[in-house]
CSV table of C-alpha atoms in Angstrom, one decimal:
chain,number,residue,atom,x,y,z
T,1,MET,CA,-9.2,-13.1,-2.4
T,2,THR,CA,-12.0,-10.8,-3.4
T,3,HIS,CA,-11.8,-8.6,-6.5
T,4,VAL,CA,-11.8,-5.5,-4.3
T,5,ALA,CA,-9.0,-6.8,-2.1
T,6,ARG,CA,-7.0,-7.8,-5.2
T,7,VAL,CA,-7.3,-4.2,-6.6
T,8,LEU,CA,-6.4,-2.7,-3.2
T,9,ARG,CA,-3.3,-4.9,-2.9
T,10,ALA,CA,-2.3,-4.1,-6.5
T,11,ALA,CA,-2.6,-0.4,-5.8
T,12,ALA,CA,-0.5,-0.6,-2.7
T,13,LYS,CA,2.2,-2.5,-4.6
T,14,ARG,CA,2.3,0.0,-7.4
T,15,LEU,CA,2.5,2.9,-5.0
T,16,GLU,CA,5.2,1.2,-3.0
T,17,ASP,CA,7.2,0.3,-6.2
T,18,HIS,CA,7.1,3.8,-7.6
T,19,GLU,CA,8.2,5.5,-4.3
T,20,LEU,CA,11.4,7.4,-4.9
T,21,LYS,CA,14.5,6.1,-3.1
T,22,ASP,CA,17.9,7.4,-2.7
T,23,PRO,CA,20.9,5.4,-4.0
T,24,LEU,CA,21.2,3.6,-0.7
T,25,GLY,CA,17.6,2.5,-0.8
T,26,ALA,CA,16.2,4.9,1.9
T,27,ASP,CA,13.0,6.8,1.4
T,28,PHE,CA,13.4,10.3,0.1
T,29,TYR,CA,10.2,11.4,1.8
T,30,VAL,CA,10.0,10.9,5.6
T,31,GLY,CA,6.5,11.1,6.9
T,32,PRO,CA,3.1,9.6,6.7
T,33,GLY,CA,2.7,10.0,2.9
T,34,ILE,CA,3.3,7.0,0.8
T,35,ASP,CA,4.1,4.5,3.6
T,36,GLU,CA,0.8,5.4,5.4
T,37,SER,CA,-1.2,5.1,2.2
T,38,VAL,CA,0.3,1.7,1.5
T,39,ARG,CA,-0.5,0.5,5.0
T,40,LEU,CA,-4.1,1.8,4.7
T,41,LEU,CA,-4.6,0.1,1.3
T,42,ARG,CA,-3.4,-3.2,2.7
T,43,GLN,CA,-5.5,-2.8,5.8
T,44,TRP,CA,-8.6,-2.2,3.7
T,45,ALA,CA,-7.8,-5.3,1.6
T,46,ASP,CA,-7.5,-7.3,4.8
T,47,ASP,CA,-10.9,-5.9,6.0
T,48,CYS,CA,-12.5,-6.8,2.7
T,49,GLU,CA,-11.2,-10.4,2.9
T,50,ALA,CA,-12.5,-10.7,6.5
T,51,GLY,CA,-15.9,-9.4,5.5
T,52,LYS,CA,-15.7,-6.2,7.5
T,53,LYS,CA,-16.3,-3.9,4.5
């Protein structure tokens, strides 16, 4: 794993871990915010590992 990919994956994990949840585990915020950001960070990490970026 490249350094950039490792940093992107760590950022995605931190963002996902700090997302607010209700007591039943559901997301408080429904929309493209945090979930979309996490998806993009992971996609960029995959692209870095594949040599696309």
